Short mmCIF file of C-alpha atoms in Angstrom, two decimals:
data_model
loop_
_atom_site.label_atom_id
_atom_site.label_comp_id
_atom_site.label_asym_id
_atom_site.label_seq_id
_atom_site.Cartn_x
_atom_site.Cartn_y
_atom_site.Cartn_z
CA UNK A 1 71.61 88.37 109.18
CA UNK A 2 69.38 87.81 112.27
CA UNK A 3 68.78 84.34 113.34
CA UNK A 4 65.24 83.03 114.63
CA UNK A 5 64.45 80.70 117.35
CA UNK A 6 66.59 79.21 119.92
CA UNK A 7 67.08 75.73 118.50
CA UNK A 8 70.43 74.60 117.29
CA UNK A 9 71.04 74.76 113.45
CA UNK A 10 71.54 71.62 111.56
CA UNK A 11 74.18 70.62 108.94
CA UNK A 12 73.75 70.36 106.24
CA UNK A 13 71.17 73.17 105.68
CA UNK A 14 67.60 72.19 104.59
CA UNK A 15 65.70 74.16 102.16
CA UNK A 16 62.10 73.18 101.35
CA UNK A 17 59.51 73.83 98.50
CA UNK A 18 56.14 75.40 99.37
CA UNK A 19 54.02 74.49 96.28
CA UNK A 20 55.42 72.67 93.11
CA UNK A 21 59.13 73.24 92.84
CA UNK A 22 61.42 71.36 90.53
CA UNK A 23 64.50 70.19 92.44
CA UNK A 24 66.52 70.18 89.06
CA UNK A 25 65.87 73.86 88.67
CA UNK A 26 66.93 75.04 92.22
CA UNK A 27 69.46 72.53 93.55
CA UNK A 28 72.54 73.74 91.16
CA UNK A 29 71.94 77.33 92.76
CA UNK A 30 72.02 76.49 96.35
CA UNK A 31 75.19 76.04 98.45
CA UNK A 32 76.96 72.75 98.13
CA UNK A 33 75.67 70.08 100.30
CA UNK A 34 72.20 71.84 100.76
CA UNK A 35 69.39 69.27 101.22
CA UNK A 36 66.42 70.29 99.24
CA UNK A 37 63.13 68.84 100.02
CA UNK A 38 60.27 69.45 97.45
CA UNK A 39 57.55 67.59 99.40
CA UNK A 40 58.33 68.50 102.97
CA UNK A 41 56.99 66.62 106.01
CA UNK A 42 56.61 68.03 109.48
CA UNK A 43 60.21 67.08 110.40
CA UNK A 44 61.42 69.06 107.35
CA UNK A 45 59.42 72.14 108.32
CA UNK A 46 61.08 71.97 111.80
CA UNK A 47 64.70 72.14 110.52
CA UNK A 48 64.19 74.18 107.37
CA UNK A 49 66.39 77.36 107.05
CA UNK A 50 65.12 78.44 103.71
CA UNK A 51 61.83 78.10 101.68
CA UNK A 52 61.18 78.66 97.96
CA UNK A 53 57.55 79.65 97.77
CA UNK A 54 55.27 79.39 94.69
CA UNK A 55 52.76 82.31 93.88
CA UNK A 56 49.72 80.24 94.86
CA UNK A 57 50.90 79.11 98.27
CA UNK A 58 49.66 80.89 101.37
CA UNK A 59 52.28 81.51 104.32
CA UNK A 60 50.69 82.74 107.44
CA UNK A 61 51.93 83.28 110.99
CA UNK A 62 50.83 79.61 111.93
CA UNK A 63 52.93 78.00 109.22
CA UNK A 64 55.89 80.19 110.21
CA UNK A 65 55.74 78.93 113.75
CA UNK A 66 56.40 75.26 112.41
CA UNK A 67 59.57 76.67 110.89
CA UNK A 68 61.58 78.03 113.84
CA UNK A 69 64.88 77.94 112.02
CA UNK A 70 63.62 79.72 108.98
CA UNK A 71 65.80 82.58 107.70
CA UNK A 72 64.38 83.25 104.30
CA UNK A 73 61.17 82.92 102.11
CA UNK A 74 62.13 83.17 98.46
CA UNK A 75 58.92 84.00 96.49
CA UNK A 76 58.86 83.06 92.88
CA UNK A 77 57.23 86.23 91.64
CA UNK A 78 56.94 89.88 92.87
CA UNK A 79 53.63 89.67 94.69
CA UNK A 80 53.67 88.92 98.29
CA UNK A 81 49.98 89.29 99.12
CA UNK A 82 49.78 85.72 100.17
CA UNK A 83 52.71 85.92 102.49
CA UNK A 84 52.21 87.46 106.08
CA UNK A 85 55.17 89.88 105.62
CA UNK A 86 54.57 91.30 109.04
CA UNK A 87 54.83 87.94 110.91
CA UNK A 88 57.89 87.15 108.89
CA UNK A 89 59.53 90.45 109.83
CA UNK A 90 58.65 89.82 113.59
CA UNK A 91 60.62 86.48 113.26
CA UNK A 92 63.69 88.02 111.49
CA UNK A 93 62.77 86.14 108.11
CA UNK A 94 63.77 87.76 104.88
CA UNK A 95 61.17 87.82 102.11
CA UNK A 96 62.86 87.88 98.83
CA UNK A 97 61.17 88.16 95.41
CA UNK A 98 62.22 87.52 91.75
CA UNK A 99 61.53 90.72 89.73
CA UNK A 100 61.83 90.54 86.10
CA UNK A 101 62.34 86.91 85.82
CA UNK A 102 59.19 86.42 83.75
CA UNK A 103 58.79 89.97 82.38
CA UNK A 104 59.46 88.93 78.78
CA UNK A 105 57.29 85.88 79.01
CA UNK A 106 54.17 87.88 80.28
CA UNK A 107 54.89 90.52 77.59
CA UNK A 108 54.96 87.75 74.97
CA UNK A 109 51.72 86.46 76.20
CA UNK A 110 49.95 89.64 76.29
CA UNK A 111 50.97 90.56 72.77
CA UNK A 112 50.24 87.04 71.50
CA UNK A 113 46.72 87.58 72.85
CA UNK A 114 46.46 91.09 71.29
CA UNK A 115 47.56 89.83 67.88
CA UNK A 116 45.38 86.97 67.82
CA UNK A 117 42.50 89.06 68.60
CA UNK A 118 43.23 91.69 66.07
CA UNK A 119 43.80 89.14 63.26
CA UNK A 120 40.83 87.15 64.42
CA UNK A 121 42.58 83.85 64.73
CA UNK A 122 39.90 82.01 66.89
CA UNK A 123 37.21 83.03 64.79
CA UNK A 124 39.05 82.06 61.68
CA UNK A 125 39.93 78.65 63.13
CA UNK A 126 36.36 78.00 64.00
CA UNK A 127 35.27 79.11 60.67
CA UNK A 128 37.44 76.68 58.78
CA UNK A 129 36.85 73.80 61.22
CA UNK A 130 32.97 74.48 61.24
CA UNK A 131 32.84 74.29 57.50
CA UNK A 132 31.94 77.81 56.74
CA UNK A 133 34.61 78.44 54.12
CA UNK A 134 32.93 78.75 50.81
CA UNK A 135 29.60 79.23 52.26
CA UNK A 136 29.57 82.01 54.68
CA UNK A 137 31.42 85.34 54.68
CA UNK A 138 34.98 85.01 56.10
CA UNK A 139 36.25 86.83 59.20
CA UNK A 140 38.14 89.91 58.17
CA UNK A 141 41.37 90.31 59.97
CA UNK A 142 42.22 93.53 61.46
CA UNK A 143 45.62 95.49 61.24
CA UNK A 144 48.46 96.08 63.61
CA UNK A 145 50.36 98.51 61.46
CA UNK A 146 49.23 102.12 61.74
CA UNK A 147 46.98 101.53 64.68
CA UNK A 148 47.36 102.97 68.14
CA UNK A 149 48.44 100.88 71.25
CA UNK A 150 47.98 102.20 74.72
CA UNK A 151 50.15 100.43 77.21
CA UNK A 152 48.88 101.24 80.70
CA UNK A 153 51.70 100.68 83.16
CA UNK A 154 55.30 101.30 81.98
CA UNK A 155 57.25 98.93 84.16
CA UNK A 156 59.37 95.87 83.05
CA UNK A 157 56.48 94.23 81.22
CA UNK A 158 54.94 97.40 79.79
CA UNK A 159 58.22 98.56 78.29
CA UNK A 160 58.61 95.30 76.35
CA UNK A 161 54.93 95.29 75.11
CA UNK A 162 55.36 98.81 73.88
CA UNK A 163 58.65 97.68 72.13
CA UNK A 164 56.63 94.91 70.31
CA UNK A 165 53.96 97.44 69.20
CA UNK A 166 56.35 99.91 67.85
CA UNK A 167 58.14 96.94 65.98
CA UNK A 168 54.96 96.15 64.42
CA UNK A 169 54.38 99.72 63.25
CA UNK A 170 51.81 100.67 65.84
CA UNK A 171 51.64 104.20 67.40
CA UNK A 172 52.38 103.65 71.03
CA UNK A 173 50.84 105.68 73.88
CA UNK A 174 51.88 105.31 77.49
CA UNK A 175 50.05 105.83 80.69
CA UNK A 176 51.67 105.50 84.05
CA UNK A 177 50.93 107.47 87.25
CA UNK A 178 54.63 107.00 88.49
CA UNK A 179 56.87 106.40 85.48
CA UNK A 180 57.48 108.45 82.30
CA UNK A 181 58.52 107.14 79.05
CA UNK A 182 61.08 108.87 77.00
CA UNK A 183 60.47 106.95 73.78
CA UNK A 184 56.68 107.16 73.55
CA UNK A 185 54.02 109.86 74.23
CA UNK A 186 52.83 109.94 77.74
CA UNK A 187 48.92 110.53 78.06
CA UNK A 188 46.38 110.59 80.67
CA UNK A 189 44.29 107.52 81.27
CA UNK A 190 41.14 109.20 79.72
CA UNK A 191 43.25 109.99 76.64
CA UNK A 192 44.54 106.66 76.37
CA UNK A 193 41.07 105.06 76.31
CA UNK A 194 39.77 107.46 73.81
CA UNK A 195 42.64 107.26 71.31
CA UNK A 196 43.64 103.48 71.50
CA UNK A 197 42.67 100.73 69.17
CA UNK A 198 44.20 98.26 71.54
CA UNK A 199 44.73 98.49 75.40
CA UNK A 200 46.95 96.23 77.48
CA UNK A 201 47.16 96.52 81.06
CA UNK A 202 50.38 96.19 83.20
CA UNK A 203 49.59 97.99 86.40
CA UNK A 204 49.18 96.60 90.08
CA UNK A 205 45.82 96.09 91.28
CA UNK A 206 44.03 97.00 94.60
CA UNK A 207 43.10 100.56 93.74
CA UNK A 208 39.62 99.83 92.42
CA UNK A 209 38.54 99.36 88.97
CA UNK A 210 40.83 101.05 86.51
CA UNK A 211 38.47 100.87 83.51
CA UNK A 212 34.83 101.18 84.60
CA UNK A 213 32.11 100.76 81.99
CA UNK A 214 31.65 104.60 81.83
CA UNK A 215 35.30 105.14 80.81
CA UNK A 216 35.14 102.44 78.31
CA UNK A 217 32.13 103.88 76.44
CA UNK A 218 34.56 106.85 75.47
CA UNK A 219 36.75 104.48 73.42
CA UNK A 220 36.61 103.92 69.79
CA UNK A 221 34.23 101.27 68.77
CA UNK A 222 36.28 97.84 68.25
CA UNK A 223 38.69 98.48 70.87
CA UNK A 224 40.69 95.18 71.78
CA UNK A 225 41.56 94.91 75.60
CA UNK A 226 44.10 92.59 77.01
CA UNK A 227 44.73 91.97 80.74
CA UNK A 228 47.67 89.97 82.00
CA UNK A 229 48.21 92.09 85.18
CA UNK A 230 45.37 92.09 87.85
CA UNK A 231 41.86 90.91 87.47
CA UNK A 232 40.35 93.90 89.49
CA UNK A 233 41.66 96.35 86.95
CA UNK A 234 38.52 95.72 84.92
CA UNK A 235 35.64 93.35 86.22
CA UNK A 236 33.93 90.77 84.19
CA UNK A 237 30.66 92.66 84.53
CA UNK A 238 32.13 95.72 82.92
CA UNK A 239 33.85 93.57 80.05
CA UNK A 240 30.37 91.85 79.41
CA UNK A 241 28.65 95.17 79.17
CA UNK A 242 31.22 96.72 76.89
CA UNK A 243 31.11 93.63 74.65
CA UNK A 244 27.36 93.90 74.41
CA UNK A 245 27.50 97.51 73.69
CA UNK A 246 30.00 96.92 70.88
CA UNK A 247 32.63 99.05 72.57
CA UNK A 248 35.09 96.03 72.86
CA UNK A 249 35.65 93.92 69.88
CA UNK A 250 38.05 91.50 71.46
CA UNK A 251 39.22 90.69 75.15
CA UNK A 252 42.15 88.59 76.22
CA UNK A 253 42.40 87.60 79.89
CA UNK A 254 45.15 85.87 81.58
CA UNK A 255 43.99 86.87 85.33
CA UNK A 256 40.91 86.30 87.16
CA UNK A 257 39.15 87.25 90.25
CA UNK A 258 39.19 83.65 91.53
CA UNK A 259 41.71 81.01 90.34
CA UNK A 260 41.46 78.36 89.31
CA UNK A 261 38.34 79.27 87.18
CA UNK A 262 35.77 76.31 86.91
CA UNK A 263 33.84 78.17 84.38
CA UNK A 264 33.76 81.61 82.96
CA UNK A 265 30.62 83.58 81.80
CA UNK A 266 32.64 84.82 78.80
CA UNK A 267 34.03 81.32 77.70
CA UNK A 268 31.68 80.96 74.95
CA UNK A 269 32.09 84.16 73.23
CA UNK A 270 34.25 84.09 70.12
CA UNK A 271 35.56 87.51 70.71
CA UNK A 272 37.15 86.36 74.06
CA UNK A 273 40.40 84.54 74.69
CA UNK A 274 40.95 83.19 78.17
CA UNK A 275 44.19 81.81 79.45
CA UNK A 276 44.92 80.06 82.77
CA UNK A 277 47.44 82.54 84.27
CA UNK A 278 50.27 80.97 82.57
CA UNK A 279 51.52 83.89 80.36
CA UNK A 280 54.47 84.15 82.89
CA UNK A 281 55.16 80.54 83.26
CA UNK A 282 57.02 79.79 80.00
CA UNK A 283 59.98 77.38 80.11
CA UNK A 284 62.61 80.02 80.13
CA UNK A 285 60.71 82.14 82.73
CA UNK A 286 60.51 79.31 85.14
CA UNK A 287 64.18 78.54 84.85
CA UNK A 288 64.90 82.19 85.63
CA UNK A 289 62.53 82.61 88.53
CA UNK A 290 63.70 79.37 90.22
CA UNK A 291 67.35 80.41 89.69
CA UNK A 292 66.67 83.76 91.26
CA UNK A 293 64.72 82.34 94.07
CA UNK A 294 67.47 79.76 94.91
CA UNK A 295 70.17 82.32 94.69
CA UNK A 296 68.43 84.47 97.21
CA UNK A 297 68.24 81.52 99.67
CA UNK A 298 72.10 80.88 98.83
CA UNK A 299 72.87 84.45 99.71
CA UNK A 300 71.03 84.49 102.95
CA UNK A 301 72.38 81.06 104.16
CA UNK A 302 75.82 82.67 103.14
CA UNK A 303 75.28 85.34 105.67
CA UNK A 304 74.30 88.11 103.15
CA UNK A 305 71.09 89.93 102.21
CA UNK A 306 69.35 88.74 99.32
CA UNK A 307 69.62 90.95 96.10
CA UNK A 308 65.81 91.56 95.84
CA UNK A 309 63.77 91.67 98.86
CA UNK A 310 59.96 92.61 99.08
CA UNK A 311 61.17 96.21 99.74
CA UNK A 312 64.06 96.64 97.25
CA UNK A 313 62.72 94.95 94.21
#
């Protein structure tokens, strides 16, 4: 394991949190005697050998220069777009990730949004609370059994969502440019959109809009769409147009182009459910992701390469 800087190391080793990190969740997994600092000062940055980095925290070259002894950045999650990975590599700093730590939590969140939309839970709640029961036509719930679920992206999260759909008696289709399913029918994107009653997105972003309005217009009327992956896979403008055209009957979003969201143009639409990017932040998921991050730091401080780096996840 390469060392950085020319300064002498300090003992016991210091590990800092970048962003909100609960010491109770990481300290048990760090080497005995390690000093963990949740709210680091300049003096802590100067001697830190490890850092546990939250998803919303930016790590640039300037910040890395303040940590001359740093050996590892352990990122809670799998995305490293907010970390200057090249600058870290130049300084011999490992960048570790925590793949799979929140996969089930995200899958549960996505399927919860899907189920609530199909069953028209928000509308039914508002109907009863607004005094419409006994006076107006009741919202009619939809069905999961016998309907077609298209899972776009068959990685860790997509596999779990597909299993949920199958357990509810849905016909499951899978679209993934790189992974083939052995359990479910693999289809092209256009075919998935045309045949689906519900779509869930579990693909990485950055490649342009996956579902432009021209493609969504080929869908069956009444399609339900859930995006817990990346906001750029389908734009707010596209969603608004699809809702207005009656192509989409329900939309669940847990990711947004700019976060946090002060206000959202779809917030008042009863067909839309918005979640503050928390589907992967369940109690169990947080325990697991902090455990994995802390263990990556422990491996590095012990002279070993972390199990999951940004290249090997």
